[in-house]
Amino acid sequence: MLDFPRWKVGSIIGLLVALCLLAVPSFLPESTTSKWGWIPHSRVNLGLDLAGGSYLLLEADTADLAATRIEAMRDSVAGTMRNGTPRIEIGDISTRGGQLTFLLRDPSQVDAARERLLAITGGGAGMSGQREWDINVVDTSRFVLKPTEAGLTQAIDTAMNDATEVVRRRIDELGTKEPTIVRQGATRIVVQVPGLKNPQALKDLLGKTAKLEFKLVDETANPADLVKGIAPIGSQVLPYPGNPQGVPFIAVKRSVIISGDQLADARQEFEPQTNAPQVAITFNAVGGRRFAKVTTENTGKPFAIILDNSVISAPNINEPILGGRASISGNFTVESANALAITLRSGKLPVALKTIAESTVSPDLGKDSIRAGVLASIVAALLVIVFMFVTYGRFGLYANLAVVINILVIVAVMAMLNATLTLPGIAGFVLTIGTAVDANVLINERIREERRRGRSVVQSVELGYKEASRTIFEANVTHAITGVIMLLLGSGPVKGFAVVLLIGICTSVFTAVTFTRMMVALWLRKNRPTTINI
């Protein structure tokens, strides 16, 4: 019991002093700690309920996803039939009625066409093994492709997983701390961003699909037909609000010459001649070569820059654009250009998301919560300290010191882990104080029992710590298992509570057992008492 070598004492005290110092920045204003330079000043992040911020509930537009799948299948079918060997001639492809239909020029190629369709319409969807598309032939040469329910369900699931990651990347670009982005059910995503007071800006950022495409303009289109939504075969009509010719529509070729998937970077910058904000984009190697080839072959022709199926601008290709760089100009402000650059860098959303609920949590409410939580913690700590000192004397004093250090260590560990403190986290904090004292109550009661049995002071203390430690470890292991399950399966407030609980379990065991045992050992070794007041 008394065998506590100096290196061990020094290590424990040094570790606890360092951790207590690391907790200090969390109690100081950020304006103060930000001036510390190289000195570590990590702080505990406050959650949405404490710091205030924005909350959005996003829902996927499944109808839009279904339409996008059909449009994508149209391009695949056209390319497969056109580029295969032998070439299979087909008529215009229709996407009306939620299905895709086309007519073979040569009915003798039905079997060959079916084989090619089987290759591009995917295998079994999910666990059911059902195909993603039903393929039928009517009137000997007309193919009808209809998406199955199982295929759509799988497509939605995949799109939602990807959309959650895209949303996370966009919010990370804002530089906010500890946002909560979790999928809710099959088609919803919950977004909580502490500290962000403008839900409209967040909604605008997340509301863009950021589907960027470059297409050639169809100059044969009749302006009168454009107003009616009629485009030449192989082209489509898209809105063009900034059309200098006055018609808010434009016809573009359906085939995409390059898409945003081949972007490597996007940044806001200023146009050198007019100093107007614009977005500079850089293509990856494949996209750069493709862009150079297309602009070389189509010099003198206009091409449209399309974002989310709306034309931003349609400049002429005056000369081949080499080097894989281009710029998107329009009626941008610095903020809107920067927001567009963020959405392009983070990638396009695989499914359109619409906001179905939004709210802003006032920081005043968070301050009230913090004040109430701090008050509860102080009252709980004071009552525990008084109880322990009155009940166990010197041993209670050591336990109280361990509780105070435990609180500081929890704050330090949370700051180092960049963890977020939420209102449930404060509840976990208060609970940790109670469980930390429980450990010392167990130890002290065991020491009392040993003294009643007539053992010496040293023997009683040694057996008290030895026997109680086993119970303390077992009890905290069960708590830890519960905390880990909450951390893995929970979300939002439940996860915040679990984080504080798990950190508190580790720190309270160390301070309540190891630290107090060291303090008791040092006192016994120095004073050699024949009796103790416990």
Short mmCIF file of C-alpha atoms in Angstrom, two decimals:
data_model
loop_
_atom_site.label_atom_id
_atom_site.label_comp_id
_atom_site.label_asym_id
_atom_site.label_seq_id
_atom_site.Cartn_x
_atom_site.Cartn_y
_atom_site.Cartn_z
CA MET A 1 0.00 0.00 0.00
CA LEU A 2 2.77 2.41 0.92
CA ASP A 3 4.84 1.35 -2.06
CA PHE A 4 4.30 4.38 -4.28
CA PRO A 5 7.66 5.15 -5.94
CA ARG A 6 8.56 8.75 -6.66
CA TRP A 7 8.43 8.29 -10.43
CA LYS A 8 4.87 7.04 -10.14
CA VAL A 9 3.84 9.94 -7.89
CA GLY A 10 5.50 12.40 -10.22
CA SER A 11 3.84 10.86 -13.27
CA ILE A 12 0.35 10.96 -11.75
CA ILE A 13 0.69 14.53 -10.46
CA GLY A 14 2.29 15.71 -13.70
CA LEU A 15 -0.44 14.13 -15.81
CA LEU A 16 -3.25 15.59 -13.74
CA VAL A 17 -1.69 19.06 -13.60
CA ALA A 18 -1.25 19.05 -17.39
CA LEU A 19 -4.85 17.98 -17.94
CA CYS A 20 -6.15 20.59 -15.50
CA LEU A 21 -4.22 23.28 -17.38
CA LEU A 22 -5.69 22.06 -20.67
CA ALA A 23 -9.16 22.56 -19.20
CA VAL A 24 -8.54 26.25 -18.47
CA PRO A 25 -9.23 27.59 -22.04
CA SER A 26 -12.77 26.16 -21.91
CA PHE A 27 -13.56 28.50 -19.00
CA LEU A 28 -12.18 31.63 -20.68
CA PRO A 29 -13.70 33.74 -23.50
CA GLU A 30 -12.69 32.65 -26.99
CA SER A 31 -11.50 36.19 -27.72
CA THR A 32 -8.89 35.69 -24.99
CA THR A 33 -7.70 32.20 -25.88
CA SER A 34 -7.46 33.02 -29.60
CA LYS A 35 -4.49 35.30 -28.79
CA TRP A 36 -2.46 32.53 -27.17
CA GLY A 37 -0.66 31.60 -30.39
CA TRP A 38 1.29 28.32 -30.05
CA ILE A 39 -0.05 27.64 -26.54
CA PRO A 40 -2.65 24.84 -26.70
CA HIS A 41 -6.09 26.35 -26.31
CA SER A 42 -8.55 23.69 -27.43
CA ARG A 43 -12.04 24.35 -26.12
CA VAL A 44 -15.12 22.27 -25.51
CA ASN A 45 -17.58 22.83 -28.34
CA LEU A 46 -21.12 23.68 -27.35
CA GLY A 47 -23.97 21.85 -29.06
CA LEU A 48 -26.97 23.37 -30.81
CA ASP A 49 -29.02 23.45 -27.60
CA LEU A 50 -26.32 25.41 -25.75
CA ALA A 51 -24.68 27.61 -28.39
CA GLY A 52 -27.76 28.21 -30.53
CA GLY A 53 -27.76 27.58 -34.27
CA SER A 54 -29.77 26.24 -37.15
CA TYR A 55 -31.83 23.09 -37.56
CA LEU A 56 -33.06 21.72 -40.87
CA LEU A 57 -34.99 18.59 -41.74
CA LEU A 58 -34.38 17.68 -45.38
CA GLU A 59 -36.41 15.22 -47.42
CA ALA A 60 -35.42 13.60 -50.70
CA ASP A 61 -37.49 14.34 -53.79
CA THR A 62 -38.02 10.71 -54.81
CA ALA A 63 -40.10 11.71 -57.85
CA ASP A 64 -37.17 13.76 -59.13
CA LEU A 65 -34.82 10.82 -58.52
CA ALA A 66 -37.11 8.49 -60.48
CA ALA A 67 -37.21 10.97 -63.38
CA THR A 68 -33.43 11.38 -63.27
CA ARG A 69 -32.94 7.61 -63.43
CA ILE A 70 -35.12 7.42 -66.53
CA GLU A 71 -33.21 10.28 -68.19
CA ALA A 72 -29.92 8.58 -67.35
CA MET A 73 -31.22 5.31 -68.78
CA ARG A 74 -32.22 7.14 -71.96
CA ASP A 75 -28.61 8.20 -72.53
CA SER A 76 -27.33 4.68 -71.70
CA VAL A 77 -29.74 3.02 -74.11
CA ALA A 78 -28.94 5.45 -76.92
CA GLY A 79 -25.19 5.03 -76.43
CA THR A 80 -25.34 1.24 -76.14
CA MET A 81 -27.38 0.80 -79.28
CA ARG A 82 -25.36 3.35 -81.26
CA ASN A 83 -21.86 2.28 -80.22
CA GLY A 84 -22.27 -1.52 -80.10
CA THR A 85 -21.29 -3.88 -82.88
CA PRO A 86 -23.31 -4.25 -84.95
CA ARG A 87 -24.96 -0.87 -84.59
CA ILE A 88 -28.66 -1.14 -83.75
CA GLU A 89 -30.78 1.63 -85.25
CA ILE A 90 -33.58 2.88 -83.04
CA GLY A 91 -36.16 5.68 -83.25
CA ASP A 92 -36.57 8.55 -80.85
CA ILE A 93 -36.70 7.46 -77.21
CA SER A 94 -39.75 8.48 -75.20
CA THR A 95 -39.71 8.93 -71.41
CA ARG A 96 -43.37 9.73 -70.94
CA GLY A 97 -45.49 7.94 -68.35
CA GLY A 98 -42.60 7.04 -66.06
CA GLN A 99 -41.25 4.51 -68.51
CA LEU A 100 -38.86 4.45 -71.42
CA THR A 101 -39.95 3.30 -74.88
CA PHE A 102 -38.26 3.13 -78.26
CA LEU A 103 -38.78 1.39 -81.60
CA LEU A 104 -36.23 -0.78 -83.43
CA ARG A 105 -35.71 0.03 -87.08
CA ASP A 106 -34.94 -3.63 -87.78
CA PRO A 107 -37.21 -6.11 -85.89
CA SER A 108 -34.70 -8.91 -86.53
CA GLN A 109 -32.37 -7.27 -83.96
CA VAL A 110 -34.78 -7.74 -81.04
CA ASP A 111 -32.70 -10.46 -79.37
CA ALA A 112 -29.45 -8.53 -79.77
CA ALA A 113 -31.08 -5.39 -78.37
CA ARG A 114 -32.46 -7.32 -75.38
CA GLU A 115 -29.00 -8.70 -74.58
CA ARG A 116 -27.55 -5.20 -74.54
CA LEU A 117 -30.40 -3.92 -72.37
CA LEU A 118 -29.90 -6.72 -69.86
CA ALA A 119 -26.27 -5.65 -69.51
CA ILE A 120 -27.06 -1.99 -68.69
CA THR A 121 -30.22 -2.32 -66.58
CA GLY A 122 -28.47 -3.82 -63.55
CA GLY A 123 -28.76 -7.14 -61.80
CA GLY A 124 -30.86 -8.05 -58.78
CA ALA A 125 -31.83 -5.21 -56.44
CA GLY A 126 -31.08 -5.71 -52.75
CA MET A 127 -31.84 -8.96 -50.91
CA SER A 128 -34.92 -9.66 -53.02
CA GLY A 129 -32.90 -10.22 -56.17
CA GLN A 130 -35.58 -8.50 -58.24
CA ARG A 131 -34.35 -6.74 -61.36
CA GLU A 132 -34.10 -2.94 -61.31
CA TRP A 133 -35.89 -2.61 -64.64
CA ASP A 134 -38.59 -4.67 -66.36
CA ILE A 135 -37.90 -5.13 -70.07
CA ASN A 136 -40.82 -5.95 -72.36
CA VAL A 137 -41.25 -6.09 -76.14
CA VAL A 138 -44.60 -5.09 -77.62
CA ASP A 139 -45.71 -5.03 -81.24
CA THR A 140 -42.68 -7.19 -82.22
CA SER A 141 -40.18 -4.28 -82.20
CA ARG A 142 -41.09 -1.75 -79.51
CA PHE A 143 -39.17 -1.97 -76.24
CA VAL A 144 -40.71 -0.78 -72.98
CA LEU A 145 -38.41 -0.36 -69.97
CA LYS A 146 -40.12 0.29 -66.66
CA PRO A 147 -38.29 0.79 -63.32
CA THR A 148 -39.27 -1.74 -60.65
CA GLU A 149 -40.20 -0.79 -57.10
CA ALA A 150 -37.24 -2.78 -55.72
CA GLY A 151 -34.86 -0.97 -58.06
CA LEU A 152 -36.20 2.44 -57.07
CA THR A 153 -35.96 1.57 -53.36
CA GLN A 154 -32.35 0.55 -53.77
CA ALA A 155 -31.59 3.66 -55.79
CA ILE A 156 -33.12 5.86 -53.07
CA ASP A 157 -31.11 4.11 -50.37
CA THR A 158 -27.85 4.54 -52.25
CA ALA A 159 -28.64 8.15 -53.14
CA MET A 160 -29.47 9.02 -49.51
CA ASN A 161 -26.19 7.57 -48.25
CA ASP A 162 -24.28 9.59 -50.84
CA ALA A 163 -26.40 12.71 -50.21
CA THR A 164 -25.63 12.56 -46.47
CA GLU A 165 -21.92 12.63 -47.25
CA VAL A 166 -22.32 15.50 -49.74
CA VAL A 167 -24.28 17.51 -47.14
CA ARG A 168 -21.54 16.79 -44.59
CA ARG A 169 -18.83 18.01 -47.00
CA ARG A 170 -20.74 21.22 -47.77
CA ILE A 171 -21.23 22.06 -44.11
CA ASP A 172 -17.61 21.24 -43.31
CA GLU A 173 -16.63 23.80 -45.96
CA LEU A 174 -18.40 26.45 -43.87
CA GLY A 175 -15.89 25.84 -41.09
CA THR A 176 -18.54 25.17 -38.47
CA LYS A 177 -17.71 23.00 -35.49
CA GLU A 178 -19.38 19.72 -34.68
CA PRO A 179 -22.42 19.80 -36.95
CA THR A 180 -24.84 16.91 -36.60
CA ILE A 181 -25.81 15.31 -39.90
CA VAL A 182 -27.73 12.07 -39.53
CA ARG A 183 -30.02 10.15 -41.79
CA GLN A 184 -33.56 9.77 -40.48
CA GLY A 185 -35.63 7.00 -41.97
CA ALA A 186 -35.50 6.16 -45.65
CA THR A 187 -35.71 9.63 -47.20
CA ARG A 188 -34.80 12.27 -44.60
CA ILE A 189 -31.65 13.92 -43.26
CA VAL A 190 -31.44 15.90 -40.01
CA VAL A 191 -28.95 18.78 -40.04
CA GLN A 192 -27.99 20.70 -36.90
CA VAL A 193 -25.28 23.37 -37.14
CA PRO A 194 -24.34 24.98 -33.80
CA GLY A 195 -23.41 28.65 -33.99
CA LEU A 196 -24.97 29.26 -37.42
CA LYS A 197 -27.76 31.81 -37.00
CA ASN A 198 -28.94 32.04 -40.60
CA PRO A 199 -30.99 28.98 -41.61
CA GLN A 200 -31.81 30.58 -44.98
CA ALA A 201 -28.12 30.63 -45.97
CA LEU A 202 -27.80 27.03 -44.87
CA LYS A 203 -30.95 26.11 -46.77
CA ASP A 204 -29.67 27.81 -49.92
CA LEU A 205 -26.38 25.97 -49.66
CA LEU A 206 -27.97 22.55 -49.19
CA GLY A 207 -30.85 23.18 -51.58
CA LYS A 208 -28.64 23.22 -54.66
CA THR A 209 -28.17 19.89 -56.37
CA ALA A 210 -25.06 21.37 -58.02
CA LYS A 211 -25.48 19.31 -61.16
CA LEU A 212 -23.09 21.10 -63.50
CA GLU A 213 -23.10 20.33 -67.22
CA PHE A 214 -21.63 21.81 -70.36
CA LYS A 215 -23.70 21.32 -73.53
CA LEU A 216 -23.56 22.75 -77.03
CA VAL A 217 -26.27 25.26 -77.92
CA ASP A 218 -28.63 24.18 -80.72
CA GLU A 219 -28.58 27.23 -82.99
CA THR A 220 -31.22 25.76 -85.33
CA ALA A 221 -33.98 26.15 -82.76
CA ASN A 222 -36.84 28.52 -83.59
CA PRO A 223 -37.33 31.18 -80.83
CA ALA A 224 -41.09 30.94 -81.27
CA ASP A 225 -40.94 27.19 -80.62
CA LEU A 226 -38.73 27.68 -77.58
CA VAL A 227 -41.46 29.64 -75.83
CA LYS A 228 -43.80 26.69 -76.46
CA GLY A 229 -41.19 24.29 -75.09
CA ILE A 230 -40.54 22.72 -78.49
CA ALA A 231 -36.93 21.83 -79.35
CA PRO A 232 -35.40 20.18 -82.43
CA ILE A 233 -34.91 16.39 -82.30
CA GLY A 234 -31.91 15.52 -80.14
CA SER A 235 -32.13 18.79 -78.20
CA GLN A 236 -34.00 20.05 -75.16
CA VAL A 237 -35.35 23.37 -73.96
CA LEU A 238 -33.91 24.77 -70.75
CA PRO A 239 -34.64 28.01 -68.86
CA TYR A 240 -32.09 30.78 -69.44
CA PRO A 241 -33.10 33.73 -67.22
CA GLY A 242 -30.13 35.85 -68.31
CA ASN A 243 -30.51 35.31 -72.06
CA PRO A 244 -29.31 38.53 -73.73
CA GLN A 245 -31.66 37.83 -76.66
CA GLY A 246 -34.62 38.37 -74.36
CA VAL A 247 -36.11 34.86 -74.62
CA PRO A 248 -35.84 33.22 -71.20
CA PHE A 249 -35.28 29.81 -72.82
CA ILE A 250 -32.61 28.20 -74.91
CA ALA A 251 -32.24 24.93 -76.81
CA VAL A 252 -29.20 22.78 -76.07
CA LYS A 253 -28.04 19.41 -77.37
CA ARG A 254 -29.04 16.53 -75.10
CA SER A 255 -25.57 14.99 -75.08
CA VAL A 256 -23.33 16.29 -72.28
CA ILE A 257 -19.90 17.34 -73.50
CA ILE A 258 -18.52 17.51 -69.98
CA SER A 259 -20.03 17.33 -66.50
CA GLY A 260 -19.26 18.46 -62.98
CA ASP A 261 -18.15 14.93 -62.08
CA GLN A 262 -14.86 15.76 -63.78
CA LEU A 263 -14.19 18.84 -61.67
CA ALA A 264 -11.04 18.91 -59.56
CA ASP A 265 -11.56 22.29 -57.89
CA ALA A 266 -13.80 25.36 -57.82
CA ARG A 267 -12.94 28.77 -56.30
CA GLN A 268 -14.51 32.19 -56.15
CA GLU A 269 -12.46 34.87 -57.90
CA PHE A 270 -12.91 38.16 -59.73
CA GLU A 271 -13.13 38.63 -63.49
CA PRO A 272 -9.97 40.60 -64.50
CA GLN A 273 -11.73 43.02 -66.89
CA THR A 274 -14.89 43.88 -64.95
CA ASN A 275 -13.83 42.85 -61.43
CA ALA A 276 -17.16 40.99 -61.17
CA PRO A 277 -17.30 37.90 -58.94
CA GLN A 278 -17.12 34.61 -60.82
CA VAL A 279 -16.32 30.97 -60.14
CA ALA A 280 -13.10 29.52 -61.51
CA ILE A 281 -13.22 25.78 -62.10
CA THR A 282 -10.45 23.31 -62.79
CA PHE A 283 -11.07 19.95 -64.43
CA ASN A 284 -9.24 16.76 -63.60
CA ALA A 285 -6.91 15.22 -66.18
CA VAL A 286 -9.66 13.35 -68.02
CA GLY A 287 -12.00 16.33 -67.93
CA GLY A 288 -9.27 18.71 -69.05
CA ARG A 289 -8.46 16.61 -72.12
CA ARG A 290 -12.15 16.26 -72.91
CA PHE A 291 -12.76 20.00 -72.53
CA ALA A 292 -9.78 20.87 -74.75
CA LYS A 293 -10.93 18.41 -77.44
CA VAL A 294 -14.52 19.66 -77.45
CA THR A 295 -13.60 23.35 -77.53
CA THR A 296 -11.09 22.69 -80.32
CA GLU A 297 -13.69 20.90 -82.44
CA ASN A 298 -16.39 23.51 -81.80
CA THR A 299 -14.51 26.79 -81.99
CA GLY A 300 -16.86 29.59 -82.96
CA LYS A 301 -19.94 27.86 -81.57
CA PRO A 302 -21.76 28.74 -78.35
CA PHE A 303 -21.94 26.30 -75.47
CA ALA A 304 -24.17 26.44 -72.43
CA ILE A 305 -23.04 26.24 -68.81
CA ILE A 306 -25.93 24.54 -67.00
CA LEU A 307 -26.44 24.33 -63.28
CA ASP A 308 -29.33 22.27 -61.96
CA ASN A 309 -31.02 22.25 -65.39
CA SER A 310 -30.91 26.04 -65.69
CA VAL A 311 -28.52 27.83 -68.04
CA ILE A 312 -26.21 30.28 -66.29
CA SER A 313 -24.48 31.57 -69.41
CA ALA A 314 -23.93 30.56 -73.02
CA PRO A 315 -20.66 32.11 -74.25
CA ASN A 316 -19.02 31.53 -77.63
CA ILE A 317 -15.94 29.32 -77.87
CA ASN A 318 -13.57 31.91 -79.33
CA GLU A 319 -10.56 29.63 -79.18
CA PRO A 320 -9.66 26.17 -77.85
CA ILE A 321 -9.62 26.22 -74.06
CA LEU A 322 -6.55 24.28 -73.02
CA GLY A 323 -5.11 23.67 -69.56
CA GLY A 324 -8.28 22.32 -67.97
CA ARG A 325 -9.45 25.66 -66.54
CA ALA A 326 -12.62 27.63 -67.17
CA SER A 327 -14.79 30.16 -65.38
CA ILE A 328 -18.49 30.53 -64.73
CA SER A 329 -19.75 34.09 -64.85
CA GLY A 330 -23.21 35.42 -64.18
CA ASN A 331 -24.98 37.83 -61.91
CA PHE A 332 -23.00 36.69 -58.89
CA THR A 333 -22.25 38.42 -55.65
CA VAL A 334 -19.14 37.41 -53.73
CA GLU A 335 -21.32 35.40 -51.34
CA SER A 336 -23.31 33.61 -54.06
CA ALA A 337 -20.15 32.87 -56.07
CA ASN A 338 -18.47 31.47 -52.97
CA ALA A 339 -21.56 29.38 -52.16
CA LEU A 340 -21.58 28.00 -55.72
CA ALA A 341 -17.87 27.17 -55.46
CA ILE A 342 -18.54 25.26 -52.22
CA THR A 343 -21.39 23.27 -53.75
CA LEU A 344 -19.32 22.42 -56.82
CA ARG A 345 -16.31 21.35 -54.74
CA SER A 346 -18.46 19.12 -52.54
CA GLY A 347 -19.99 17.37 -55.55
CA LYS A 348 -23.53 17.18 -56.79
CA LEU A 349 -26.34 15.80 -54.71
CA PRO A 350 -27.49 12.46 -56.13
CA VAL A 351 -31.06 13.41 -55.23
CA ALA A 352 -32.75 16.78 -54.80
CA LEU A 353 -33.43 17.67 -51.15
CA LYS A 354 -36.24 19.92 -50.00
CA THR A 355 -36.54 21.50 -46.58
CA ILE A 356 -39.64 20.35 -44.72
CA ALA A 357 -38.79 21.81 -41.29
CA GLU A 358 -36.42 24.49 -40.10
CA SER A 359 -35.79 26.39 -36.92
CA THR A 360 -33.24 28.59 -35.27
CA VAL A 361 -32.26 27.94 -31.67
CA SER A 362 -31.52 31.17 -29.84
CA PRO A 363 -28.21 31.36 -27.97
CA ASP A 364 -30.18 32.99 -25.13
CA LEU A 365 -31.96 29.70 -24.60
CA GLY A 366 -28.56 28.00 -24.60
CA LYS A 367 -27.24 30.47 -22.03
CA ASP A 368 -30.20 29.71 -19.77
CA SER A 369 -29.49 26.01 -20.18
CA ILE A 370 -25.80 26.49 -19.42
CA ARG A 371 -26.63 28.61 -16.39
CA ALA A 372 -29.06 25.99 -15.10
CA GLY A 373 -26.61 23.18 -15.80
CA VAL A 374 -23.70 24.95 -14.13
CA LEU A 375 -25.90 25.78 -11.13
CA ALA A 376 -26.99 22.15 -10.85
CA SER A 377 -23.37 21.00 -11.09
CA ILE A 378 -22.20 23.47 -8.42
CA VAL A 379 -25.03 22.59 -6.03
CA ALA A 380 -24.46 18.86 -6.56
CA ALA A 381 -20.71 19.23 -6.08
CA LEU A 382 -21.09 21.35 -2.91
CA LEU A 383 -23.57 18.96 -1.33
CA VAL A 384 -21.35 16.00 -2.15
CA ILE A 385 -18.25 17.76 -0.83
CA VAL A 386 -19.94 18.64 2.48
CA PHE A 387 -21.36 15.15 2.86
CA MET A 388 -18.06 13.43 2.15
CA PHE A 389 -16.06 15.68 4.47
CA VAL A 390 -18.52 15.36 7.35
CA THR A 391 -18.83 11.59 6.91
CA TYR A 392 -15.23 10.51 6.21
CA GLY A 393 -13.01 13.34 7.46
CA ARG A 394 -9.57 13.33 5.81
CA PHE A 395 -10.56 10.51 3.47
CA GLY A 396 -13.58 12.56 2.43
CA LEU A 397 -11.28 15.51 1.74
CA TYR A 398 -9.19 13.36 -0.60
CA ALA A 399 -12.39 12.19 -2.32
CA ASN A 400 -13.54 15.80 -2.75
CA LEU A 401 -10.20 16.78 -4.26
CA ALA A 402 -10.55 13.83 -6.65
CA VAL A 403 -14.03 15.02 -7.71
CA VAL A 404 -12.81 18.54 -8.50
CA ILE A 405 -9.84 17.20 -10.48
CA ASN A 406 -12.16 14.75 -12.22
CA ILE A 407 -14.37 17.60 -13.46
CA LEU A 408 -11.37 19.48 -14.87
CA VAL A 409 -9.97 16.33 -16.49
CA ILE A 410 -13.30 15.59 -18.19
CA VAL A 411 -13.35 19.11 -19.64
CA ALA A 412 -9.73 18.75 -20.80
CA VAL A 413 -10.34 15.39 -22.48
CA MET A 414 -13.48 16.70 -24.21
CA ALA A 415 -11.51 19.71 -25.48
CA MET A 416 -8.69 17.50 -26.80
CA LEU A 417 -11.18 15.18 -28.53
CA ASN A 418 -13.03 18.21 -29.96
CA ALA A 419 -16.17 16.73 -28.40
CA THR A 420 -19.42 18.65 -28.15
CA LEU A 421 -21.17 19.43 -24.89
CA THR A 422 -24.94 19.35 -25.15
CA LEU A 423 -27.70 19.72 -22.58
CA PRO A 424 -27.86 15.91 -22.08
CA GLY A 425 -24.08 16.07 -21.81
CA ILE A 426 -24.44 18.32 -18.76
CA ALA A 427 -26.74 15.68 -17.28
CA GLY A 428 -23.99 13.14 -17.92
CA PHE A 429 -21.58 15.51 -16.21
CA VAL A 430 -23.67 15.70 -13.05
CA LEU A 431 -24.19 11.93 -13.10
CA THR A 432 -20.43 11.41 -13.38
CA ILE A 433 -19.87 13.48 -10.24
CA GLY A 434 -22.20 11.18 -8.35
CA THR A 435 -20.64 7.96 -9.63
CA ALA A 436 -17.14 9.29 -8.90
CA VAL A 437 -18.10 9.80 -5.28
CA ASP A 438 -19.74 6.37 -5.18
CA ALA A 439 -16.34 4.82 -5.76
CA ASN A 440 -14.83 6.58 -2.75
CA VAL A 441 -17.85 5.72 -0.59
CA LEU A 442 -17.28 2.05 -1.41
CA ILE A 443 -13.57 2.31 -0.61
CA ASN A 444 -14.11 4.15 2.67
CA GLU A 445 -16.83 1.79 3.82
CA ARG A 446 -14.57 -1.19 3.13
CA ILE A 447 -11.81 0.48 5.17
CA ARG A 448 -14.30 0.97 8.02
CA GLU A 449 -15.24 -2.70 7.94
CA GLU A 450 -11.62 -3.77 8.09
CA ARG A 451 -10.99 -1.47 11.06
CA ARG A 452 -13.97 -2.94 12.89
CA ARG A 453 -12.43 -6.37 12.38
CA GLY A 454 -9.38 -5.17 14.28
CA ARG A 455 -6.91 -4.81 11.43
CA SER A 456 -4.18 -2.18 11.52
CA VAL A 457 -4.56 1.12 9.69
CA VAL A 458 -2.27 0.11 6.82
CA GLN A 459 -3.90 -3.32 6.47
CA SER A 460 -7.39 -1.79 6.55
CA VAL A 461 -6.56 0.80 3.91
CA GLU A 462 -4.82 -1.74 1.71
CA LEU A 463 -7.65 -4.30 1.91
CA GLY A 464 -10.26 -1.54 1.56
CA TYR A 465 -8.80 -0.32 -1.73
CA LYS A 466 -8.12 -3.86 -2.99
CA GLU A 467 -11.61 -5.23 -2.35
CA ALA A 468 -13.51 -2.08 -3.37
CA SER A 469 -11.49 -1.58 -6.55
CA ARG A 470 -12.72 -4.89 -7.91
CA THR A 471 -16.36 -3.86 -7.38
CA ILE A 472 -15.72 -0.39 -8.81
CA PHE A 473 -14.13 -1.76 -11.97
CA GLU A 474 -16.93 -4.29 -12.53
CA ALA A 475 -19.63 -1.64 -12.02
CA ASN A 476 -17.94 0.78 -14.41
CA VAL A 477 -17.47 -1.91 -17.04
CA THR A 478 -21.23 -2.40 -17.18
CA HIS A 479 -21.71 1.37 -17.36
CA ALA A 480 -19.14 1.55 -20.15
CA ILE A 481 -20.90 -1.18 -22.14
CA THR A 482 -24.15 0.78 -21.91
CA GLY A 483 -22.37 3.98 -22.92
CA VAL A 484 -20.73 2.35 -25.94
CA ILE A 485 -24.07 1.00 -27.15
CA MET A 486 -25.63 4.46 -26.80
CA LEU A 487 -22.68 5.97 -28.66
CA LEU A 488 -22.89 3.49 -31.53
CA LEU A 489 -26.66 3.35 -31.95
CA GLY A 490 -27.75 6.74 -30.64
CA SER A 491 -27.72 10.10 -32.33
CA GLY A 492 -27.80 13.74 -31.32
CA PRO A 493 -28.53 14.20 -27.60
CA VAL A 494 -28.17 10.47 -26.80
CA LYS A 495 -24.71 10.40 -28.37
CA GLY A 496 -23.73 13.59 -26.50
CA PHE A 497 -24.75 12.00 -23.20
CA ALA A 498 -22.82 8.82 -24.05
CA VAL A 499 -19.62 10.73 -24.89
CA VAL A 500 -19.58 12.55 -21.54
CA LEU A 501 -20.52 9.36 -19.70
CA LEU A 502 -17.68 7.32 -21.25
CA ILE A 503 -15.08 10.02 -20.66
CA GLY A 504 -16.35 10.42 -17.09
CA ILE A 505 -16.13 6.69 -16.40
CA CYS A 506 -12.46 6.57 -17.40
CA THR A 507 -11.45 9.74 -15.56
CA SER A 508 -13.47 9.03 -12.41
CA VAL A 509 -11.97 5.56 -11.98
CA PHE A 510 -8.48 7.02 -12.30
CA THR A 511 -9.04 9.94 -9.94
CA ALA A 512 -11.26 8.12 -7.41
CA VAL A 513 -9.05 5.05 -7.12
CA THR A 514 -5.49 5.75 -8.25
CA PHE A 515 -5.25 9.42 -7.24
CA THR A 516 -6.88 9.05 -3.80
CA ARG A 517 -4.86 5.91 -3.10
CA MET A 518 -1.68 7.83 -3.83
CA MET A 519 -2.74 10.67 -1.52
CA VAL A 520 -3.60 8.24 1.28
CA ALA A 521 -0.33 6.34 0.80
CA LEU A 522 1.74 9.53 0.99
CA TRP A 523 -0.06 10.59 4.19
CA LEU A 524 0.34 7.16 5.81
CA ARG A 525 4.02 6.93 4.86
CA LYS A 526 4.73 10.35 6.33
CA ASN A 527 2.68 10.23 9.55
CA ARG A 528 2.41 6.50 10.37
CA PRO A 529 -0.90 6.98 12.29
CA THR A 530 -2.05 4.24 14.69
CA THR A 531 -5.70 5.14 14.23
CA ILE A 532 -7.78 6.99 11.64
CA ASN A 533 -11.03 8.95 11.81
CA ILE A 534 -13.21 7.48 9.12
#
